[in-house]
Amino acid sequence: MSEPQSNEPVDDSGSLDQVPNAEFVQLFTKSQRRLFLFILTQVNNTTDAEEILQDTNVIIWSKFHQFQLGTSFFAWSGKIATYEILKYREKKRAGRLLFSDEFISRVAADAIEMSDELEKRREALSECLRLLKADDRELIQARYAPGENGLKVAERLGRPTNSVYQSIGRIRKVLFDCVTRRLTATARTT
Amino acid sequence: MTPRDLAKLSPELFEWLEALCEDRLSPADAQRLEQLVLCDTTARQAYLAYLDLHGTLHWNTAFGDDGANFEPAIAPRLASETSAETLAKRGHRRLLILAASVAVIAAFSFSIGRWFVPNNDSAPVAVKDEPKSNLSDAGIKNERGVAQDHEDESPQNKPLVLTDRPKSENIVAAAPIAGRDPKTPNPSDKLVANDPRSQRPFGNAVTRTAGSVQGIVAVINEHLAAGWKVQGVEPSPLADDAEWLRRIYLDVVGHIPPVEVAEKFLTDRDARKREKLLDSLLDDPAYVRNWTVIWTNLLIGRSDSRDVNRPALQKFLRENFAKNRPWNEMVAEFISAEGAFDQNGATNFLLAHLNNQAVPATAITAKIFLGQQIGCTQCHDHPFNDWKQDAFWSFNSFFQQTKVARVDRSDGTGKMKSQASALETKPVSGPAHFENRRGVALVAYPKFAGTAINEDAETNRRNELAKLMTAGDKPQVAEAFVNRMWDHFFGYGFTRPVDDMGPHNPPSHPELLDHLAREFVASGYDCKQLIRWVCLSHAYQRTSRFGKSNDQDNPETGASPLFSRVYVKGMTAEQLYDSLLLATGADNTPLATGDHDRRRHEWLQQFVHAFQTDENDESINFESSITQALLMMNSDLTQHALSMDRGTFLEKLTTSRDPEAEKIKRLCLATLTRYPTPKEQQALRRLVHEGTGSRTNAGWQDALWAYLNSSEFVLVH
């Protein structure tokens, strides 16, 4: 990790050597969700994925001058993320890692291969969310409210944990199937 | 990936993915999920798409649909978790980088001043123009709301938030003499005991009497030797006294031997000194402490998140281990315990696991007392072992009458002071209800290992279960305990994992396990006797080093253990903490006090994360890394460990009148329980001299630091 020229005063003109230009910032901003999802498939935990994203962002910013405009920002930042995931796994190794290195590398490779399809699925998801029954939509929104998880939702609603897990699982599966169907349908019509 | 592709996938896959999204996938299921995802492309795509869906839902509610609403998320939460001082020390570099990057974005779209609102509490910086949601029972109407009242766990503001947890690079930088670590000696540096006496550590008389310690030890020796012969393996030579002493201390009493004991033991010429030492350790108060720690961790975990009375459980364990209470009686106490958690410490085991329709209680009881993993059979028949789904619920049915009650505790003046949890038995009759995979509702009556009990309300089911579990010549409880003990001392049990026994996972030495379990029952479930048998076996006397003749005996590669050597283990967090204090004299509190236990427990909390899974798993994120441990110990203690304050090891060492060579020997003995090699002597002498001058004794501090940082210190070998 190289030191950025942080003691220089930041000016709005944004000379390319000193600070990233507007295009870089835009690419960076737009890539955040994709990058987060890419990391999540490899660490399985949203909190950890956010932390790794944060570490990745630090590196991205310190190395912005190495990025060449016109090349794929996602490919470039994905490599940085992969390295950060590796560091995270090293750190966690003595604790508990759910999955093996082989698993992670296979999944990461497929994630890149599948990234267009996944992007389409994300678009379809908002439509599928709209189609949910009102009750179901409320439950899934409660589940994904910041800081929430199935357990806390169950406690708040005063329902047995298992039944809330089952409901949330059912809704997620409904969404998953809905997205899959929509994608198959679009594939046929185009 | 089409609906038709997905239909071919096993429904289990989606169950596992679901559990994964809620952080409740058990390690065993994770392994099965991994297998499936690795060997099936569609399963892999489903995995990716499912997690992507989960992540998208998470991201969108936190940051908005497409990341366009990203800016508020980068509000830095400066110095929220630790003092500015620590931040300046550790996170300085990161702070600069982040300040730079945040500043850039700020220049791009916002005025700069807004990001650096001084913010000393842990709440995220308020984002004025973002609507706040009202979190109500009905759920959230506003998808993009930022919930302000969940600041401690809310991830929504994190992507560029500063945290200043020590990163590995900072840790390395903090080590005073990084790179000067005298290397762990190469195996050839160290001579293996070739004193003829130590080849026969217990003297000559090995008379074979069935049931006697010698008789059982002889059986162990024969069984293991037979295995070596079949596999063409020569066992490792005997461990020298130093290696053996350190190991038996860590295994039996949970910390390294004090330097005075080591000096005395290494010069002792008694042919039966190992046997005598073992006897004295079994009578040591530290024995009680160590096994209390081990079983507290197994029974309720290290985390403080569950509503239990930890001190009361520890008191129960201390009293029982102190009088060497038969193991079957202890198990029966845990299973049938009743009353308030402060008055009957044994209740805390079930109290920790009765959440979620006693599913964890069912699974964990089977796992730790029976060595059987049945967690997944709550939903479906076990794919590999004998447990069927109805067997899980028949077992679960024993806990059906058990309820958690709250009892008020008053101080005598009539005012309510506090509340205690209690285990109560309610007169409930009839079966447990469950659904099979097809959604068909089924019932299960209390039944254990083929024996059904009366399902009426008058029969106390847990009392019956306690009897059933501990009855017979060789109940599973005995076999599971023997296996666990063997694993504790040798580093591997007869099965792997040690708590996954059953026909699907045959033990490495079935006859020996069977024999030991029977002898254990015949001894009256005498835990100390069992430890004697294991620790006096020839195999346990051997070194952990191995050569060409037995390099195939390496369970790490997946091979079945042959016990032709003792396998190296990492220290547990508790062993490391206690050993550090013992070696450095950093804490003047004697180890065996409640005060010490409490401080160690607090120290441990930073490593532990509890999951609310069906088996109430927890992970301990502890790397046996001494530097990390030292840094994480409260800093006063760390400073004290290396200080020259009165009473510390270093103070005593440096003020003694012994010659330098003597001091170096003592330093090595206090930390690694052995004498330094000539090479080490040389290196240390240099180190000690380099340090003197401007800072007197700095060299000694560096030397101690180096020893504590060596991998030899953190391993049990």
PDB file of C-alpha atoms in Angstrom, chain A residues 1-6 10-12 18-22 25-26 28-30 32-33 36-38 40-47 50-51 53-55 57-59 61-62 87 90-96 98-104 106-108 110-111 114 117-119 121-122 125-126 129 137-152 156-157 160-163 165-166 168-170 172-173 175-177 179-181 183-184 188, chain B residues 1-3 6 14 18 20-27 30-31 33-34 37-39 41 44-68 70-71 74 93-94 96-98 100-101 103-105 107-108 112 135-143 145-147 150 153-156 158-163 165-169 356-357 359 378 393 435 609 611-612 614 617-624:
ATOM      1  CA  MET A   1       0.000   0.000   0.000  1.00  0.00           C
ATOM      2  CA  SER A   2       1.634   3.208  -1.095  1.00  0.00           C
ATOM      3  CA  GLU A   3       1.089   6.516   0.629  1.00  0.00           C
ATOM      4  CA  PRO A   4      -1.103   8.862  -1.323  1.00  0.00           C
ATOM      5  CA  GLN A   5      -0.195  12.477  -1.642  1.00  0.00           C
ATOM      6  CA  SER A   6      -2.493  13.287   1.180  1.00  0.00           C
ATOM      7  CA  VAL A  10      -7.192  19.157  -2.451  1.00  0.00           C
ATOM      8  CA  ASP A  11      -8.410  21.436  -5.183  1.00  0.00           C
ATOM      9  CA  ASP A  12     -11.424  21.174  -7.373  1.00  0.00           C
ATOM     10  CA  GLN A  18      -2.995  14.265  -7.509  1.00  0.00           C
ATOM     11  CA  VAL A  19      -6.567  13.178  -7.231  1.00  0.00           C
ATOM     12  CA  PRO A  20      -8.825  10.965  -9.314  1.00  0.00           C
ATOM     13  CA  ASN A  21     -10.854  12.717 -11.933  1.00  0.00           C
ATOM     14  CA  ALA A  22     -14.618  12.778 -12.160  1.00  0.00           C
ATOM     15  CA  VAL A  25     -15.081   8.726  -9.096  1.00  0.00           C
ATOM     16  CA  GLN A  26     -18.119   7.843 -11.143  1.00  0.00           C
ATOM     17  CA  PHE A  28     -15.905   3.871  -8.411  1.00  0.00           C
ATOM     18  CA  THR A  29     -19.339   4.884  -7.218  1.00  0.00           C
ATOM     19  CA  LYS A  30     -21.107   2.738  -9.762  1.00  0.00           C
ATOM     20  CA  GLN A  32     -19.646  -0.381  -5.308  1.00  0.00           C
ATOM     21  CA  ARG A  33     -22.636  -2.668  -5.319  1.00  0.00           C
ATOM     22  CA  PHE A  36     -19.879  -5.804  -2.633  1.00  0.00           C
ATOM     23  CA  LEU A  37     -21.811  -8.673  -4.192  1.00  0.00           C
ATOM     24  CA  PHE A  38     -18.662 -10.143  -5.663  1.00  0.00           C
ATOM     25  CA  LEU A  40     -20.244 -11.468  -0.540  1.00  0.00           C
ATOM     26  CA  THR A  41     -20.349 -14.621  -2.643  1.00  0.00           C
ATOM     27  CA  GLN A  42     -16.943 -15.449  -1.236  1.00  0.00           C
ATOM     28  CA  VAL A  43     -17.320 -14.539   2.422  1.00  0.00           C
ATOM     29  CA  ASN A  44     -21.052 -15.207   2.940  1.00  0.00           C
ATOM     30  CA  ASN A  45     -21.537 -12.600   5.600  1.00  0.00           C
ATOM     31  CA  THR A  46     -22.764  -9.095   4.883  1.00  0.00           C
ATOM     32  CA  THR A  47     -20.912  -7.457   7.741  1.00  0.00           C
ATOM     33  CA  GLU A  50     -18.749  -4.618   3.964  1.00  0.00           C
ATOM     34  CA  GLU A  51     -15.540  -4.501   5.905  1.00  0.00           C
ATOM     35  CA  LEU A  53     -15.211  -3.645   0.653  1.00  0.00           C
ATOM     36  CA  GLN A  54     -14.040  -0.860   2.873  1.00  0.00           C
ATOM     37  CA  ASP A  55     -10.483  -2.174   2.916  1.00  0.00           C
ATOM     38  CA  ASN A  57     -11.788   0.900  -1.285  1.00  0.00           C
ATOM     39  CA  VAL A  58      -8.796   2.147   0.644  1.00  0.00           C
ATOM     40  CA  ILE A  59      -6.493   0.341  -1.771  1.00  0.00           C
ATOM     41  CA  TRP A  61      -8.042   5.066  -3.725  1.00  0.00           C
ATOM     42  CA  SER A  62      -4.401   4.724  -2.963  1.00  0.00           C
ATOM     43  CA  LYS A  87      -6.029 -11.461   3.577  1.00  0.00           C
ATOM     44  CA  GLU A  90      -5.666 -15.757   6.260  1.00  0.00           C
ATOM     45  CA  LYS A  91      -6.677 -13.807   9.326  1.00  0.00           C
ATOM     46  CA  LYS A  92      -9.703 -15.946   9.958  1.00  0.00           C
ATOM     47  CA  ARG A  93      -8.102 -19.276   9.267  1.00  0.00           C
ATOM     48  CA  ALA A  94      -7.503 -20.302  12.843  1.00  0.00           C
ATOM     49  CA  GLY A  95     -11.064 -19.388  13.646  1.00  0.00           C
ATOM     50  CA  ARG A  96     -13.593 -20.833  11.367  1.00  0.00           C
ATOM     51  CA  LEU A  98     -16.836 -22.306   6.214  1.00  0.00           C
ATOM     52  CA  PHE A  99     -15.418 -23.017   2.788  1.00  0.00           C
ATOM     53  CA  SER A 100     -12.127 -24.185   1.340  1.00  0.00           C
ATOM     54  CA  ASP A 101      -9.779 -22.158  -0.845  1.00  0.00           C
ATOM     55  CA  GLU A 102     -10.696 -24.302  -3.823  1.00  0.00           C
ATOM     56  CA  PHE A 103     -14.344 -23.476  -3.336  1.00  0.00           C
ATOM     57  CA  ILE A 104     -13.632 -19.754  -3.139  1.00  0.00           C
ATOM     58  CA  ARG A 106     -14.091 -21.667  -8.271  1.00  0.00           C
ATOM     59  CA  VAL A 107     -16.917 -19.450  -7.108  1.00  0.00           C
ATOM     60  CA  ALA A 108     -14.961 -16.268  -7.845  1.00  0.00           C
ATOM     61  CA  ASP A 110     -17.794 -18.284 -12.054  1.00  0.00           C
ATOM     62  CA  ALA A 111     -18.974 -15.020 -10.543  1.00  0.00           C
ATOM     63  CA  MET A 114     -21.811 -14.946 -14.757  1.00  0.00           C
ATOM     64  CA  GLU A 117     -26.559 -12.590 -16.000  1.00  0.00           C
ATOM     65  CA  LEU A 118     -26.355 -11.545 -12.378  1.00  0.00           C
ATOM     66  CA  GLU A 119     -26.700  -7.909 -13.383  1.00  0.00           C
ATOM     67  CA  ARG A 121     -31.165 -10.670 -12.313  1.00  0.00           C
ATOM     68  CA  ARG A 122     -30.676  -7.628 -10.128  1.00  0.00           C
ATOM     69  CA  LEU A 125     -35.477  -8.359  -8.757  1.00  0.00           C
ATOM     70  CA  SER A 126     -37.062  -4.956  -8.216  1.00  0.00           C
ATOM     71  CA  LEU A 129     -40.303  -7.406  -5.211  1.00  0.00           C
ATOM     72  CA  ARG A 137     -42.943  -7.572   1.128  1.00  0.00           C
ATOM     73  CA  GLU A 138     -43.186  -6.051   4.569  1.00  0.00           C
ATOM     74  CA  LEU A 139     -41.532  -9.041   6.164  1.00  0.00           C
ATOM     75  CA  ILE A 140     -38.650  -9.104   3.712  1.00  0.00           C
ATOM     76  CA  GLN A 141     -38.162  -5.366   4.112  1.00  0.00           C
ATOM     77  CA  ALA A 142     -38.109  -5.744   7.878  1.00  0.00           C
ATOM     78  CA  ARG A 143     -35.546  -8.514   7.489  1.00  0.00           C
ATOM     79  CA  TYR A 144     -33.242  -6.382   5.351  1.00  0.00           C
ATOM     80  CA  ALA A 145     -33.613  -3.166   7.293  1.00  0.00           C
ATOM     81  CA  PRO A 146     -30.154  -2.052   8.378  1.00  0.00           C
ATOM     82  CA  GLY A 147     -28.787  -4.092  11.233  1.00  0.00           C
ATOM     83  CA  GLU A 148     -31.528  -6.685  11.076  1.00  0.00           C
ATOM     84  CA  ASN A 149     -31.529 -10.443  10.659  1.00  0.00           C
ATOM     85  CA  GLY A 150     -34.117 -13.179  10.849  1.00  0.00           C
ATOM     86  CA  LEU A 151     -33.583 -13.722  14.532  1.00  0.00           C
ATOM     87  CA  LYS A 152     -34.116 -10.092  15.500  1.00  0.00           C
ATOM     88  CA  ARG A 156     -39.600  -8.080  17.367  1.00  0.00           C
ATOM     89  CA  LEU A 157     -42.658  -9.773  15.935  1.00  0.00           C
ATOM     90  CA  PRO A 160     -41.193 -18.426  16.922  1.00  0.00           C
ATOM     91  CA  THR A 161     -37.766 -18.138  15.354  1.00  0.00           C
ATOM     92  CA  ASN A 162     -38.133 -21.236  13.221  1.00  0.00           C
ATOM     93  CA  SER A 163     -41.348 -20.039  11.672  1.00  0.00           C
ATOM     94  CA  TYR A 165     -36.843 -18.339   9.261  1.00  0.00           C
ATOM     95  CA  GLN A 166     -39.217 -20.476   7.247  1.00  0.00           C
ATOM     96  CA  ILE A 168     -38.217 -15.474   5.097  1.00  0.00           C
ATOM     97  CA  GLY A 169     -36.774 -18.503   3.342  1.00  0.00           C
ATOM     98  CA  ARG A 170     -39.971 -19.054   1.449  1.00  0.00           C
ATOM     99  CA  ARG A 172     -36.477 -15.446  -0.785  1.00  0.00           C
ATOM    100  CA  LYS A 173     -37.143 -18.596  -2.759  1.00  0.00           C
ATOM    101  CA  LEU A 175     -38.108 -14.017  -5.378  1.00  0.00           C
ATOM    102  CA  PHE A 176     -35.383 -16.286  -6.660  1.00  0.00           C
ATOM    103  CA  ASP A 177     -37.808 -18.313  -8.776  1.00  0.00           C
ATOM    104  CA  VAL A 179     -36.265 -13.702 -11.167  1.00  0.00           C
ATOM    105  CA  THR A 180     -35.297 -16.938 -12.880  1.00  0.00           C
ATOM    106  CA  ARG A 181     -38.633 -17.121 -14.701  1.00  0.00           C
ATOM    107  CA  LEU A 183     -34.993 -14.000 -17.211  1.00  0.00           C
ATOM    108  CA  THR A 184     -35.977 -17.131 -19.092  1.00  0.00           C
ATOM    109  CA  ARG A 188     -37.211 -16.286 -25.247  1.00  0.00           C
TER     110      ARG A 188
ATOM    111  CA  MET B   1     -30.020 -21.222 -15.590  1.00  0.00           C
ATOM    112  CA  THR B   2     -33.653 -22.079 -16.338  1.00  0.00           C
ATOM    113  CA  PRO B   3     -36.444 -23.190 -14.001  1.00  0.00           C
ATOM    114  CA  LEU B   6     -33.210 -25.630 -10.991  1.00  0.00           C
ATOM    115  CA  PHE B  14     -31.793 -24.333  -0.999  1.00  0.00           C
ATOM    116  CA  GLU B  18     -31.141 -20.259   3.311  1.00  0.00           C
ATOM    117  CA  LEU B  20     -26.141 -19.467   4.939  1.00  0.00           C
ATOM    118  CA  CYS B  21     -28.055 -16.214   4.428  1.00  0.00           C
ATOM    119  CA  GLU B  22     -29.050 -16.217   8.079  1.00  0.00           C
ATOM    120  CA  ASP B  23     -25.586 -17.074   9.348  1.00  0.00           C
ATOM    121  CA  ARG B  24     -26.784 -20.395  10.726  1.00  0.00           C
ATOM    122  CA  LEU B  25     -25.243 -22.955   8.448  1.00  0.00           C
ATOM    123  CA  SER B  26     -23.484 -25.624  10.479  1.00  0.00           C
ATOM    124  CA  PRO B  27     -19.929 -26.515   9.484  1.00  0.00           C
ATOM    125  CA  ALA B  30     -21.266 -26.161   4.820  1.00  0.00           C
ATOM    126  CA  GLN B  31     -19.091 -29.085   3.835  1.00  0.00           C
ATOM    127  CA  LEU B  33     -22.882 -27.535   0.326  1.00  0.00           C
ATOM    128  CA  GLU B  34     -19.307 -27.105  -0.781  1.00  0.00           C
ATOM    129  CA  VAL B  37     -21.360 -26.610  -5.478  1.00  0.00           C
ATOM    130  CA  LEU B  38     -17.935 -27.838  -6.507  1.00  0.00           C
ATOM    131  CA  CYS B  39     -19.128 -30.782  -8.513  1.00  0.00           C
ATOM    132  CA  THR B  41     -22.216 -26.277 -12.389  1.00  0.00           C
ATOM    133  CA  ARG B  44     -22.712 -23.298  -8.457  1.00  0.00           C
ATOM    134  CA  GLN B  45     -24.790 -20.880 -10.483  1.00  0.00           C
ATOM    135  CA  ALA B  46     -27.660 -21.265  -8.048  1.00  0.00           C
ATOM    136  CA  TYR B  47     -25.295 -20.547  -5.189  1.00  0.00           C
ATOM    137  CA  LEU B  48     -24.041 -17.390  -6.869  1.00  0.00           C
ATOM    138  CA  ALA B  49     -27.486 -16.194  -7.862  1.00  0.00           C
ATOM    139  CA  TYR B  50     -28.924 -16.869  -4.415  1.00  0.00           C
ATOM    140  CA  LEU B  51     -26.210 -15.021  -2.559  1.00  0.00           C
ATOM    141  CA  ASP B  52     -26.382 -12.255  -5.115  1.00  0.00           C
ATOM    142  CA  LEU B  53     -30.078 -11.921  -4.430  1.00  0.00           C
ATOM    143  CA  HIS B  54     -29.468 -11.865  -0.689  1.00  0.00           C
ATOM    144  CA  GLY B  55     -26.740  -9.259  -1.085  1.00  0.00           C
ATOM    145  CA  THR B  56     -28.777  -7.112  -3.444  1.00  0.00           C
ATOM    146  CA  LEU B  57     -31.666  -7.002  -0.989  1.00  0.00           C
ATOM    147  CA  HIS B  58     -29.234  -6.070   1.735  1.00  0.00           C
ATOM    148  CA  TRP B  59     -27.453  -3.435  -0.307  1.00  0.00           C
ATOM    149  CA  ASN B  60     -30.549  -1.836  -1.750  1.00  0.00           C
ATOM    150  CA  THR B  61     -32.309  -1.309   1.548  1.00  0.00           C
ATOM    151  CA  ALA B  62     -29.143   0.185   2.944  1.00  0.00           C
ATOM    152  CA  PHE B  63     -27.970   2.281   0.043  1.00  0.00           C
ATOM    153  CA  GLY B  64     -30.765   2.527  -2.483  1.00  0.00           C
ATOM    154  CA  ASP B  65     -31.455   0.717  -5.640  1.00  0.00           C
ATOM    155  CA  ASP B  66     -28.456   1.178  -7.830  1.00  0.00           C
ATOM    156  CA  GLY B  67     -25.772   2.694  -5.726  1.00  0.00           C
ATOM    157  CA  ALA B  68     -26.591   6.144  -7.084  1.00  0.00           C
ATOM    158  CA  PHE B  70     -24.158   6.037  -2.434  1.00  0.00           C
ATOM    159  CA  GLU B  71     -22.751   9.268  -1.068  1.00  0.00           C
ATOM    160  CA  ILE B  74     -19.383   7.259   3.080  1.00  0.00           C
ATOM    161  CA  ARG B  93      -1.642   5.617   7.836  1.00  0.00           C
ATOM    162  CA  ARG B  94      -5.108   4.420   7.055  1.00  0.00           C
ATOM    163  CA  LEU B  96      -4.453   9.653   5.959  1.00  0.00           C
ATOM    164  CA  ILE B  97      -5.473   7.551   3.029  1.00  0.00           C
ATOM    165  CA  LEU B  98      -9.086   7.678   3.947  1.00  0.00           C
ATOM    166  CA  ALA B 100      -7.612  11.814   1.193  1.00  0.00           C
ATOM    167  CA  SER B 101     -10.176   9.658  -0.512  1.00  0.00           C
ATOM    168  CA  ALA B 103     -11.858  14.513   0.685  1.00  0.00           C
ATOM    169  CA  VAL B 104     -11.813  13.750  -3.004  1.00  0.00           C
ATOM    170  CA  ILE B 105     -15.401  12.654  -3.022  1.00  0.00           C
ATOM    171  CA  ALA B 107     -14.699  17.918  -3.330  1.00  0.00           C
ATOM    172  CA  PHE B 108     -16.604  16.220  -6.054  1.00  0.00           C
ATOM    173  CA  ILE B 112     -15.700  19.434   2.727  1.00  0.00           C
ATOM    174  CA  LEU B 135     -39.031   0.917  12.703  1.00  0.00           C
ATOM    175  CA  SER B 136     -42.332  -0.531  13.705  1.00  0.00           C
ATOM    176  CA  ASP B 137     -43.610  -4.030  14.183  1.00  0.00           C
ATOM    177  CA  ALA B 138     -45.328  -3.842  10.866  1.00  0.00           C
ATOM    178  CA  GLY B 139     -42.025  -3.495   9.109  1.00  0.00           C
ATOM    179  CA  ILE B 140     -40.563  -0.619   7.263  1.00  0.00           C
ATOM    180  CA  LYS B 141     -42.333   1.449   4.751  1.00  0.00           C
ATOM    181  CA  ASN B 142     -39.381   3.399   3.611  1.00  0.00           C
ATOM    182  CA  GLU B 143     -36.900   1.242   1.804  1.00  0.00           C
ATOM    183  CA  GLY B 145     -34.520   4.678   5.529  1.00  0.00           C
ATOM    184  CA  VAL B 146     -31.527   4.928   7.747  1.00  0.00           C
ATOM    185  CA  ALA B 147     -32.333   3.505  11.120  1.00  0.00           C
ATOM    186  CA  HIS B 150     -29.291   0.465  15.695  1.00  0.00           C
ATOM    187  CA  GLU B 153     -24.772  -3.221  14.452  1.00  0.00           C
ATOM    188  CA  SER B 154     -26.180  -1.331  11.541  1.00  0.00           C
ATOM    189  CA  PRO B 155     -23.967  -1.933   8.595  1.00  0.00           C
ATOM    190  CA  GLN B 156     -25.490   0.739   6.452  1.00  0.00           C
ATOM    191  CA  LYS B 158     -19.894   1.097   6.683  1.00  0.00           C
ATOM    192  CA  PRO B 159     -18.443   0.943   3.212  1.00  0.00           C
ATOM    193  CA  LEU B 160     -15.981   3.713   3.794  1.00  0.00           C
ATOM    194  CA  VAL B 161     -16.241   3.989   7.512  1.00  0.00           C
ATOM    195  CA  LEU B 162     -13.036   4.059   9.429  1.00  0.00           C
ATOM    196  CA  THR B 163     -12.349   1.303  11.786  1.00  0.00           C
ATOM    197  CA  ARG B 165      -8.824  -2.456  14.529  1.00  0.00           C
ATOM    198  CA  PRO B 166      -5.174  -3.320  14.598  1.00  0.00           C
ATOM    199  CA  LYS B 167      -4.207  -4.646  11.200  1.00  0.00           C
ATOM    200  CA  SER B 168      -1.528  -7.216  10.831  1.00  0.00           C
ATOM    201  CA  GLU B 169       0.983  -4.745   9.515  1.00  0.00           C
ATOM    202  CA  ASN B 356     -35.900 -22.507  19.562  1.00  0.00           C
ATOM    203  CA  GLN B 357     -38.089 -25.421  20.739  1.00  0.00           C
ATOM    204  CA  VAL B 359     -33.642 -27.929  19.078  1.00  0.00           C
ATOM    205  CA  GLN B 378     -34.377 -32.400  12.765  1.00  0.00           C
ATOM    206  CA  TRP B 393     -37.776 -35.604  17.613  1.00  0.00           C
ATOM    207  CA  GLU B 435     -43.068 -31.795   9.913  1.00  0.00           C
ATOM    208  CA  HIS B 609     -18.589 -14.671  18.137  1.00  0.00           C
ATOM    209  CA  PHE B 611     -24.110 -17.764  16.293  1.00  0.00           C
ATOM    210  CA  GLN B 612     -27.782 -18.415  16.929  1.00  0.00           C
ATOM    211  CA  ASP B 614     -29.497 -24.822  15.608  1.00  0.00           C
ATOM    212  CA  ASP B 617     -22.260 -22.640  17.451  1.00  0.00           C
ATOM    213  CA  GLU B 618     -19.717 -20.049  18.207  1.00  0.00           C
ATOM    214  CA  SER B 619     -16.465 -19.292  16.540  1.00  0.00           C
ATOM    215  CA  ILE B 620     -13.362 -18.253  18.283  1.00  0.00           C
ATOM    216  CA  ASN B 621     -11.292 -16.006  16.168  1.00  0.00           C
ATOM    217  CA  PHE B 622      -8.072 -16.669  17.904  1.00  0.00           C
ATOM    218  CA  GLU B 623      -4.893 -17.302  16.040  1.00  0.00           C
ATOM    219  CA  SER B 624      -2.518 -18.492  18.699  1.00  0.00           C
TER     220      SER B 624
END
